[in-house]
Amino acid sequence: MAIVVQKFGGTSVATATKIQAAARRAIDQHERGHQVIVVVSAMGHSTDELIDLAKQVTPRPPARELDMLLSTGEQVSVALLAMAIQSQGVPSISFTGSQIGIVTDSFHTKARIRNISTDRMKSALDDGKIVIVAGFQGVDENYNITTLGRGGSDTTAVALAAVICASACEIFTDVDGVYTTDPRLVPDARKLDTISYDEMLEMASLGAGVMHSRSIEFAKKYHVPIHVRHASRPDVGTWIVDELAARRMGAVVTGAALAKEEARITVRGLPDRPGVVHGLFRELAERHVVVDMIVQNVAKDGFAEVTFTVDEDDLENSLSIVNKAAAAQGAASVQSDREVAKVSVVGSGMKTHYGVAVRMFEALAAAGVNIQMITTSEIKISVLVARSQGVDALRAVHAAFELEVVPADLRFSEDPPEIAVTLVQKNQGPVSTENAIVGSAPGMEDLVISDVELDRSQARITLLNVPDKPGQAALVFRAIADSGINVDMIVQDMSEEVGREAHTLLSFSIPSRDAIQAVEALTQLLGPNSVAVDPNIAKLSVMGVGIRSHTGVATRMFAALAAANINISMINSSEVRINVATDAAHGEIGLEALKKAFDI
Ligand code: ADP
Ligand code: ASP
Ligand code: MG
């Protein structure tokens, strides 16, 4: 007998009729002979309404009480759904997060799951009941109610599927699958048949609101196949599965995403010495502020500049922390901008193809969009643009990669039920099937660092004075692509006034063997004295799952390198790794320092 976990989002349980329809879905699976666990979100917009209410009472509601309040939204839905199922003659029982034993840490409003007890769920399932669990909530070890962060019901569902070794987790929502980008913003976005965990992790954390990114961390760690589908349509949706199962030969870019609520912080005039970056980010990490798009570029005249983005909601809090930290490090100034948006393209195929960056930059140039910042990883390229241009930029990029067109040779032919079956056998993650508390120590959502790596095959090119206007990055990377050179890390940071014109610093890494050719091509394009090259750099990487959402990883890496007296010249990061560039001479020492810091 298979166990299936289903999750219904807010819109899918927004009315009594929709709750009855959800009940029907659960009963269908039950009648097929499966054991069914259903996770539900709060009805419609009730979480937003509760937050509003709290803010009418006080502008800064205390986090513990906010969690107490918000958890009531899901409690309403579970009771109603259990009633609806029972009224159709099937036994069912509802539970809150604490009743089912979802134990979290104590970070109110963004708590992480430590462990989940399976006893109560199992005995209810064995009694033939459909088990209904409130999403998004848990309890800490002092019995305080906690919540997992907005959109967290997805994470509850996938975590339950993991501990109970479910054959699949069905996510029922208001869209019929995962699209190449948000179909509300780009009408000709196309539904994907499959997407890999890594791609979905990036998409989710780069703004694709269809899945809570932490739920994908669970899915990847514990091998849970996820089926995202429409709550009121019978059609097959999108399977989120491992790389092999998801492989679409030839597709370089899988999707594009827009994160609209970003804010940028730039710290200028930082003394260029080891430990500075660590000093800047330490406290942000301690306060669990998720920092994204960290960009540090090559220092100029002994001073470095670090730019990063945070959630717009975290800006004020972050600025008060960063202002202090920057002053302590001797920085010249801290600037911020809340009118920015991040546009990204994601695809596992990027690892082996070049020319993706130039295609993206040319599309943006043709749409008249100025790129404020660039950062890349192995499977994504992100740019920061003015928020007013965000949607146009997303559309331009989506069109440039022809994401609306079904690639002819890539149609997914297998029958979805078969996928589920093959994946059942694969679902042998590191989860115990015993009735015991699963993952008691260490916590289920703890960071997993799988490896650290040193790559000494790269050179770094730095363009010192790139005019800050549309089309510049496109020109540069066209010249590089036309020379047949593959680009790895790209970092472009914020502009700076040089004379009367604004300029940016653009750095990127390429294979060392191509350095001379690249310098020639760029000198021809930009004139003499505009290109600096370091023919041998060391690229140090830390790899794992949950790198971005676990705010301490970057700081741990920076701390280890600082302690080894190693200066960082470039940083970029993704969901699954952080890369830093440093001079070649420090590669080995850096690698050892990282191995020690991460117990590898
Ligand atoms: P739920 O309440 O069911 O959790 P959400 O609103 O959280 O639903 O997520 C579904 C929404 O996510 C869709 O209506 C869609 O607008 C948005 N979305 C953003 N990016 C994507 C994408 N790449 N594919 C599908 N939907 C997306
Ligand atoms: N109700 C919560 C929210 O609106 C959790 C969820 O829907 O996933 O964020
Ligand atoms: Mg959601």
mmCIF file of N, CA and C and ligand atoms in Angstrom, residues 7 151 154 209-210, ligand 3:
data_model
loop_
_atom_site.group_PDB
_atom_site.id
_atom_site.type_symbol
_atom_site.label_atom_id
_atom_site.label_comp_id
_atom_site.label_asym_id
_atom_site.label_seq_id
_atom_site.Cartn_x
_atom_site.Cartn_y
_atom_site.Cartn_z
ATOM 1 N N LYS A 7 -1.222 18.264 -0.949
ATOM 2 C CA LYS A 7 -1.252 19.582 -0.308
ATOM 3 C C LYS A 7 -2.163 20.503 -1.120
ATOM 4 N N GLY A 151 4.277 30.844 2.573
ATOM 5 C CA GLY A 151 4.307 29.776 1.578
ATOM 6 C C GLY A 151 4.776 28.447 2.147
ATOM 7 N N ASP A 154 3.971 24.181 1.648
ATOM 8 C CA ASP A 154 4.651 23.263 0.719
ATOM 9 C C ASP A 154 5.731 22.482 1.472
ATOM 10 N N GLY A 209 7.082 31.839 -7.409
ATOM 11 C CA GLY A 209 6.339 31.631 -6.159
ATOM 12 C C GLY A 209 5.542 30.340 -6.102
ATOM 13 N N VAL A 210 5.587 29.548 -7.153
ATOM 14 C CA VAL A 210 4.747 28.357 -7.185
ATOM 15 C C VAL A 210 5.130 27.330 -6.119
HETATM 16 MG MG MG B 3 2.221 28.626 -2.198
#
